[in-house]
Amino acid sequence: DDGSGQEPQDGHSVLDNLGDVEVPEVEIMNEAIQDQITNGLYVKGDAAYNIYYFSQEAVQDYAESMNAAAEAFAGQATLYSLVVPNASGILLSDQEVKDLGGTNQVDAIRYFYSLYSSDVHAVDAVTPLLDHADDYIFYRTDHHWTARGAYYAYLEFCKVKGIEPESLDELRYLNCGDFLGSFYSEVQSDAMAANPDYVETWIPNATNDLTVYDTDGSSFETEVITDTSSWDIITKTTAFIADDQPLEKVVNPRLSDGSSCLVFKDSFGNFFAPWLVDHYQTVYVGDFRYFESNIGDFVREYDVDDLIFCNNVTLAGGGVVGPAILGRL
């Protein structure tokens, strides 16, 4: 262990040997570490971490939803599943996670993926994040990954799909400045305030135009990446696809091949979806908490090629997302 996170992968992927996966163990919190818990968060210096607690039934429900969706859309759309670890699963040591009573997220995500049918294309976000644990891949004052962290997962998606990824050097970089996120709002840490995060972004080459649709049928035009540098310090991550919305659409004027995808996501997907803009003629983004359409009807009506589920491990394994997906097929 390098002391900054889980075991280095040494060329191995969490997708290796999924037939040998065991059910992760449920740990008990060590009493000696309880005084570092504030509002349910583990506070360490100028950073905070939420801990993932494994539920076998909830993970099985999520896997069932992936398998059911893949079967429902066989011959129509290719299904990709991206289960995103939290910062604690990448940046904390195995011993810290165990002392906190948390579940090893590498083991947990391997268990998710071991339950998938062969028609579900699993995307490994864990290995590239472990490999880049020294990069700015998670915020310290917020529960999300950064655009850079999402980029490394996007590179893995490109490998699975068999497409050439965009290079960061070929995109316009934007730094929106200092940011204090959800963890800071919870714990009001002086250390965090003295050393805030920052929001860095990259603007897609093809277009930065985004249409947002509300559940009442209304819509408005905005941007895939918004310059929020002048915004309040706690709202900076609204830079990514206008935050959480029922349905969003990006049309790439550089492509006319009819290609399309639907990203069905929680808020972690906000940081991932912009990386897809240059690869499809149309990118649709639906947030499972607000998207009211039937996924099957939507996929068929809009001739969606790729259905990409992007959820963080806590929500994917929390017993909510799986039933929500199954109820919309």
GROMACS .gro file of C-alpha atoms in nm:
model
  329
    1ASP     CA    1   0.000   0.000   0.000
    2ASP     CA    2   0.136   0.341  -0.092
    3GLY     CA    3  -0.038   0.505   0.205
    4SER     CA    4  -0.261   0.726  -0.009
    5GLY     CA    5  -0.525   0.474  -0.109
    6GLN     CA    6  -0.595   0.115  -0.204
    7GLU     CA    7  -0.339  -0.129  -0.338
    8PRO     CA    8  -0.176  -0.019  -0.665
    9GLN     CA    9  -0.307  -0.218  -0.960
   10ASP     CA   10   0.025  -0.310  -1.126
   11GLY     CA   11  -0.137  -0.347  -1.466
   12HIS     CA   12  -0.442  -0.532  -1.334
   13SER     CA   13  -0.800  -0.413  -1.368
   14VAL     CA   14  -1.097  -0.455  -1.135
   15LEU     CA   15  -1.254  -0.635  -1.430
   16ASP     CA   16  -1.000  -0.919  -1.406
   17ASN     CA   17  -1.116  -1.261  -1.281
   18LEU     CA   18  -1.472  -1.157  -1.199
   19GLY     CA   19  -1.568  -1.522  -1.171
   20ASP     CA   20  -1.370  -1.542  -0.846
   21VAL     CA   21  -1.532  -1.246  -0.670
   22GLU     CA   22  -1.650  -1.292  -0.312
   23VAL     CA   23  -1.918  -1.095  -0.128
   24PRO     CA   24  -1.744  -0.798   0.046
   25GLU     CA   25  -1.723  -0.803   0.423
   26VAL     CA   26  -1.917  -0.559   0.641
   27GLU     CA   27  -1.686  -0.395   0.895
   28ILE     CA   28  -1.743  -0.232   1.235
   29MET     CA   29  -1.616   0.119   1.307
   30ASN     CA   30  -1.311   0.137   1.531
   31GLU     CA   31  -1.390   0.337   1.848
   32ALA     CA   32  -1.055   0.520   1.827
   33ILE     CA   33  -1.155   0.690   1.503
   34GLN     CA   34  -1.506   0.797   1.602
   35ASP     CA   35  -1.396   1.140   1.726
   36GLN     CA   36  -1.295   1.227   1.368
   37ILE     CA   37  -1.653   1.182   1.244
   38THR     CA   38  -1.852   1.504   1.197
   39ASN     CA   39  -2.207   1.493   1.061
   40GLY     CA   40  -2.137   1.144   0.929
   41LEU     CA   41  -1.817   1.252   0.750
   42TYR     CA   42  -1.460   1.149   0.823
   43VAL     CA   43  -1.262   1.473   0.853
   44LYS     CA   44  -0.889   1.455   0.789
   45GLY     CA   45  -0.704   1.786   0.777
   46ASP     CA   46  -0.858   2.008   0.509
   47ALA     CA   47  -1.052   1.721   0.349
   48ALA     CA   48  -1.360   1.518   0.433
   49TYR     CA   49  -1.474   1.178   0.312
   50ASN     CA   50  -1.805   0.994   0.300
   51ILE     CA   51  -1.776   0.623   0.362
   52TYR     CA   52  -1.943   0.353   0.155
   53TYR     CA   53  -2.129   0.079   0.343
   54PHE     CA   54  -2.203  -0.236   0.147
   55SER     CA   55  -2.554  -0.381   0.108
   56GLN     CA   56  -2.561  -0.707  -0.086
   57GLU     CA   57  -2.933  -0.681  -0.161
   58ALA     CA   58  -2.900  -0.327  -0.297
   59VAL     CA   59  -2.606  -0.422  -0.520
   60GLN     CA   60  -2.796  -0.721  -0.650
   61ASP     CA   61  -3.094  -0.495  -0.728
   62TYR     CA   62  -2.870  -0.261  -0.926
   63ALA     CA   63  -2.711  -0.546  -1.118
   64GLU     CA   64  -3.056  -0.685  -1.191
   65SER     CA   65  -3.157  -0.349  -1.339
   66MET     CA   66  -2.848  -0.345  -1.562
   67ASN     CA   67  -2.912  -0.698  -1.685
   68ALA     CA   68  -3.282  -0.629  -1.743
   69ALA     CA   69  -3.203  -0.313  -1.940
   70ALA     CA   70  -2.944  -0.492  -2.153
   71GLU     CA   71  -3.197  -0.764  -2.232
   72ALA     CA   72  -3.475  -0.514  -2.304
   73PHE     CA   73  -3.262  -0.316  -2.551
   74ALA     CA   74  -3.078  -0.606  -2.715
   75GLY     CA   75  -3.040  -0.528  -3.084
   76GLN     CA   76  -3.142  -0.165  -3.022
   77ALA     CA   77  -2.886  -0.005  -2.789
   78THR     CA   78  -2.555  -0.108  -2.635
   79LEU     CA   79  -2.553  -0.079  -2.257
   80TYR     CA   80  -2.252   0.052  -2.061
   81SER     CA   81  -2.230   0.064  -1.682
   82LEU     CA   82  -1.992   0.292  -1.497
   83VAL     CA   83  -1.998   0.258  -1.117
   84VAL     CA   84  -1.787   0.542  -0.978
   85PRO     CA   85  -1.600   0.507  -0.647
   86ASN     CA   86  -1.603   0.780  -0.386
   87ALA     CA   87  -1.285   0.957  -0.279
   88SER     CA   88  -1.258   0.743   0.034
   89GLY     CA   89  -1.229   0.432  -0.181
   90ILE     CA   90  -0.933   0.574  -0.373
   91LEU     CA   91  -0.750   0.817  -0.146
   92LEU     CA   92  -0.779   0.654   0.198
   93SER     CA   93  -0.574   0.350   0.297
   94ASP     CA   94  -0.735   0.009   0.333
   95GLN     CA   95  -0.683   0.029   0.709
   96GLU     CA   96  -0.854   0.368   0.739
   97VAL     CA   97  -1.156   0.243   0.546
   98LYS     CA   98  -1.171  -0.069   0.765
   99ASP     CA   99  -1.139   0.136   1.087
  100LEU     CA  100  -1.425   0.356   0.968
  101GLY     CA  101  -1.646   0.050   0.926
  102GLY     CA  102  -1.658   0.108   0.552
  103THR     CA  103  -1.644  -0.138   0.267
  104ASN     CA  104  -1.345  -0.170   0.036
  105GLN     CA  105  -1.483  -0.010  -0.280
  106VAL     CA  106  -1.254  -0.204  -0.511
  107ASP     CA  107  -1.408  -0.525  -0.377
  108ALA     CA  108  -1.758  -0.378  -0.389
  109ILE     CA  109  -1.738  -0.260  -0.749
  110ARG     CA  110  -1.587  -0.592  -0.853
  111TYR     CA  111  -1.891  -0.755  -0.694
  112PHE     CA  112  -2.126  -0.524  -0.886
  113TYR     CA  113  -1.958  -0.615  -1.212
  114SER     CA  114  -1.939  -0.987  -1.135
  115LEU     CA  115  -2.321  -0.998  -1.137
  116TYR     CA  116  -2.357  -0.844  -1.484
  117SER     CA  117  -2.457  -1.046  -1.786
  118SER     CA  118  -2.229  -1.054  -2.089
  119ASP     CA  119  -2.453  -0.793  -2.257
  120VAL     CA  120  -2.360  -0.526  -2.000
  121HIS     CA  121  -2.034  -0.353  -2.089
  122ALA     CA  122  -1.869  -0.263  -1.758
  123VAL     CA  123  -1.639   0.040  -1.755
  124ASP     CA  124  -1.361   0.031  -1.497
  125ALA     CA  125  -1.328   0.369  -1.327
  126VAL     CA  126  -1.144   0.231  -1.026
  127THR     CA  127  -0.815   0.128  -1.186
  128PRO     CA  128  -0.742   0.458  -1.367
  129LEU     CA  129  -0.834   0.658  -1.056
  130LEU     CA  130  -0.600   0.448  -0.845
  131ASP     CA  131  -0.331   0.492  -1.107
  132HIS     CA  132  -0.380   0.872  -1.092
  133ALA     CA  133  -0.442   0.904  -0.717
  134ASP     CA  134  -0.184   1.183  -0.696
  135ASP     CA  135  -0.375   1.392  -0.952
  136TYR     CA  136  -0.663   1.626  -0.873
  137ILE     CA  137  -0.934   1.362  -0.922
  138PHE     CA  138  -1.165   1.434  -0.626
  139TYR     CA  139  -1.261   1.752  -0.446
  140ARG     CA  140  -1.159   1.775  -0.081
  141THR     CA  141  -1.453   1.991   0.029
  142ASP     CA  142  -1.721   1.820  -0.180
  143HIS     CA  143  -1.848   1.466  -0.242
  144HIS     CA  144  -1.792   1.466  -0.620
  145TRP     CA  145  -1.505   1.369  -0.843
  146THR     CA  146  -1.349   1.640  -1.056
  147ALA     CA  147  -1.356   1.681  -1.433
  148ARG     CA  148  -1.005   1.536  -1.438
  149GLY     CA  149  -1.118   1.230  -1.245
  150ALA     CA  150  -1.409   1.185  -1.485
  151TYR     CA  151  -1.166   1.221  -1.777
  152TYR     CA  152  -0.970   0.916  -1.667
  153ALA     CA  153  -1.293   0.714  -1.654
  154TYR     CA  154  -1.384   0.851  -1.999
  155LEU     CA  155  -1.055   0.715  -2.134
  156GLU     CA  156  -1.162   0.371  -2.011
  157PHE     CA  157  -1.502   0.414  -2.172
  158CYS     CA  158  -1.330   0.491  -2.501
  159LYS     CA  159  -1.129   0.170  -2.470
  160VAL     CA  160  -1.441  -0.036  -2.409
  161LYS     CA  161  -1.630   0.130  -2.696
  162GLY     CA  162  -1.329   0.122  -2.926
  163ILE     CA  163  -1.306   0.492  -3.008
  164GLU     CA  164  -1.022   0.743  -2.999
  165PRO     CA  165  -1.045   0.977  -2.696
  166GLU     CA  166  -0.989   1.349  -2.702
  167SER     CA  167  -0.659   1.473  -2.561
  168LEU     CA  168  -0.671   1.736  -2.289
  169ASP     CA  169  -0.419   1.934  -2.490
  170GLU     CA  170  -0.671   1.964  -2.776
  171LEU     CA  171  -0.944   2.119  -2.562
  172ARG     CA  172  -0.990   2.470  -2.423
  173TYR     CA  173  -0.911   2.478  -2.053
  174LEU     CA  174  -1.114   2.687  -1.810
  175ASN     CA  175  -1.045   2.740  -1.441
  176CYS     CA  176  -1.353   2.872  -1.262
  177GLY     CA  177  -1.167   2.950  -0.942
  178ASP     CA  178  -1.210   2.868  -0.574
  179PHE     CA  179  -1.485   2.630  -0.465
  180LEU     CA  180  -1.623   2.510  -0.131
  181GLY     CA  181  -1.861   2.217  -0.166
  182SER     CA  182  -2.110   2.000   0.017
  183PHE     CA  183  -1.864   1.872   0.276
  184TYR     CA  184  -1.770   2.225   0.373
  185SER     CA  185  -2.140   2.311   0.406
  186GLU     CA  186  -2.178   2.016   0.645
  187VAL     CA  187  -1.874   2.066   0.870
  188GLN     CA  188  -1.783   2.437   0.825
  189SER     CA  189  -1.415   2.352   0.857
  190ASP     CA  190  -1.174   2.643   0.902
  191ALA     CA  191  -0.902   2.431   0.738
  192MET     CA  192  -1.118   2.385   0.428
  193ALA     CA  193  -1.205   2.754   0.412
  194ALA     CA  194  -0.837   2.841   0.426
  195ASN     CA  195  -0.755   2.597   0.145
  196PRO     CA  196  -1.057   2.572  -0.086
  197ASP     CA  197  -1.091   2.349  -0.390
  198TYR     CA  198  -1.097   2.492  -0.741
  199VAL     CA  199  -1.312   2.398  -1.039
  200GLU     CA  200  -1.123   2.320  -1.358
  201THR     CA  201  -1.303   2.232  -1.681
  202TRP     CA  202  -1.242   2.159  -2.048
  203ILE     CA  203  -1.482   2.276  -2.319
  204PRO     CA  204  -1.579   2.027  -2.593
  205ASN     CA  205  -1.444   2.102  -2.941
  206ALA     CA  206  -1.763   2.036  -3.135
  207THR     CA  207  -2.004   2.262  -2.949
  208ASN     CA  208  -2.076   2.414  -2.612
  209ASP     CA  209  -2.451   2.453  -2.673
  210LEU     CA  210  -2.687   2.270  -2.440
  211THR     CA  211  -3.068   2.250  -2.426
  212VAL     CA  212  -3.234   2.174  -2.094
  213TYR     CA  213  -3.589   2.032  -2.079
  214ASP     CA  214  -3.804   2.052  -1.767
  215THR     CA  215  -4.078   1.807  -1.671
  216ASP     CA  216  -4.347   2.058  -1.771
  217GLY     CA  217  -4.226   2.058  -2.132
  218SER     CA  218  -4.049   2.394  -2.111
  219SER     CA  219  -3.688   2.432  -2.217
  220PHE     CA  220  -3.403   2.679  -2.214
  221GLU     CA  221  -3.067   2.716  -2.386
  222THR     CA  222  -2.743   2.720  -2.190
  223GLU     CA  223  -2.392   2.574  -2.214
  224VAL     CA  224  -2.230   2.234  -2.167
  225ILE     CA  225  -1.957   2.411  -1.971
  226THR     CA  226  -2.052   2.744  -1.815
  227ASP     CA  227  -1.791   2.987  -1.692
  228THR     CA  228  -1.887   3.015  -1.324
  229SER     CA  229  -1.572   3.200  -1.219
  230SER     CA  230  -1.778   3.500  -1.106
  231TRP     CA  231  -2.039   3.289  -0.926
  232ASP     CA  232  -2.068   3.228  -0.553
  233ILE     CA  233  -1.795   3.000  -0.420
  234ILE     CA  234  -2.044   2.725  -0.328
  235THR     CA  235  -2.209   2.708  -0.673
  236LYS     CA  236  -1.905   2.669  -0.896
  237THR     CA  237  -1.977   2.310  -1.004
  238THR     CA  238  -2.294   2.427  -1.176
  239ALA     CA  239  -2.043   2.478  -1.456
  240PHE     CA  240  -2.107   2.119  -1.566
  241ILE     CA  241  -2.422   2.071  -1.781
  242ALA     CA  242  -2.625   2.319  -1.572
  243ASP     CA  243  -2.617   2.083  -1.273
  244ASP     CA  244  -2.892   1.823  -1.219
  245GLN     CA  245  -3.176   1.845  -1.472
  246PRO     CA  246  -3.454   1.607  -1.587
  247LEU     CA  247  -3.335   1.591  -1.949
  248GLU     CA  248  -3.064   1.762  -2.151
  249LYS     CA  249  -2.958   1.748  -2.514
  250VAL     CA  250  -2.640   1.838  -2.701
  251VAL     CA  251  -2.631   1.834  -3.082
  252ASN     CA  252  -2.286   1.806  -3.239
  253PRO     CA  253  -2.281   2.006  -3.566
  254ARG     CA  254  -1.965   1.828  -3.679
  255LEU     CA  255  -2.134   1.488  -3.710
  256SER     CA  256  -2.423   1.374  -3.929
  257ASP     CA  257  -2.402   0.997  -3.877
  258GLY     CA  258  -2.711   0.973  -3.656
  259SER     CA  259  -2.508   0.848  -3.358
  260SER     CA  260  -2.660   0.910  -3.016
  261CYS     CA  261  -2.630   0.816  -2.652
  262LEU     CA  262  -2.837   0.856  -2.338
  263VAL     CA  263  -2.641   0.908  -2.017
  264PHE     CA  264  -2.864   0.804  -1.727
  265LYS     CA  265  -2.695   0.935  -1.416
  266ASP     CA  266  -2.674   1.091  -1.075
  267SER     CA  267  -2.473   1.409  -1.015
  268PHE     CA  268  -2.141   1.231  -1.078
  269GLY     CA  269  -2.255   1.204  -1.439
  270ASN     CA  270  -2.249   1.584  -1.471
  271PHE     CA  271  -1.869   1.568  -1.480
  272PHE     CA  272  -1.863   1.270  -1.720
  273ALA     CA  273  -2.118   1.366  -1.986
  274PRO     CA  274  -1.925   1.663  -2.135
  275TRP     CA  275  -1.645   1.428  -2.242
  276LEU     CA  276  -1.889   1.249  -2.475
  277VAL     CA  277  -1.998   1.551  -2.677
  278ASP     CA  278  -1.735   1.517  -2.950
  279HIS     CA  279  -1.818   1.150  -3.013
  280TYR     CA  280  -2.192   1.152  -3.090
  281GLN     CA  281  -2.421   1.353  -3.313
  282THR     CA  282  -2.662   1.375  -3.019
  283VAL     CA  283  -2.595   1.333  -2.648
  284TYR     CA  284  -2.897   1.302  -2.419
  285VAL     CA  285  -2.854   1.323  -2.042
  286GLY     CA  286  -3.123   1.213  -1.796
  287ASP     CA  287  -3.102   1.232  -1.417
  288PHE     CA  288  -3.276   0.930  -1.263
  289ARG     CA  289  -3.421   1.149  -0.984
  290TYR     CA  290  -3.609   1.381  -1.221
  291PHE     CA  291  -3.637   1.198  -1.557
  292GLU     CA  292  -4.005   1.105  -1.590
  293SER     CA  293  -4.006   0.929  -1.926
  294ASN     CA  294  -3.998   0.555  -1.978
  295ILE     CA  295  -3.638   0.469  -2.070
  296GLY     CA  296  -3.747   0.207  -2.321
  297ASP     CA  297  -3.983   0.443  -2.499
  298PHE     CA  298  -3.716   0.710  -2.508
  299VAL     CA  299  -3.447   0.478  -2.645
  300ARG     CA  300  -3.679   0.357  -2.921
  301GLU     CA  301  -3.831   0.694  -3.009
  302TYR     CA  302  -3.496   0.872  -3.038
  303ASP     CA  303  -3.308   0.571  -3.178
  304VAL     CA  304  -3.045   0.578  -2.904
  305ASP     CA  305  -2.734   0.374  -2.987
  306ASP     CA  306  -2.561   0.370  -2.648
  307LEU     CA  307  -2.726   0.369  -2.306
  308ILE     CA  308  -2.468   0.471  -2.046
  309PHE     CA  309  -2.547   0.435  -1.676
  310CYS     CA  310  -2.313   0.650  -1.465
  311ASN     CA  311  -2.372   0.635  -1.090
  312ASN     CA  312  -2.153   0.668  -0.784
  313VAL     CA  313  -2.115   0.358  -0.570
  314THR     CA  314  -2.312   0.498  -0.276
  315LEU     CA  315  -2.626   0.561  -0.479
  316ALA     CA  316  -2.584   0.259  -0.706
  317GLY     CA  317  -2.547   0.045  -0.394
  318GLY     CA  318  -2.804   0.230  -0.188
  319GLY     CA  319  -3.118   0.048  -0.294
  320VAL     CA  320  -3.274   0.340  -0.485
  321VAL     CA  321  -3.128   0.353  -0.836
  322GLY     CA  322  -3.184  -0.010  -0.932
  323PRO     CA  323  -3.560  -0.007  -0.862
  324ALA     CA  324  -3.587   0.337  -1.027
  325ILE     CA  325  -3.435   0.197  -1.346
  326LEU     CA  326  -3.642  -0.122  -1.340
  327GLY     CA  327  -3.958   0.085  -1.301
  328ARG     CA  328  -3.879   0.281  -1.616
  329LEU     CA  329  -3.794  -0.001  -1.856
   0.00000   0.00000   0.00000
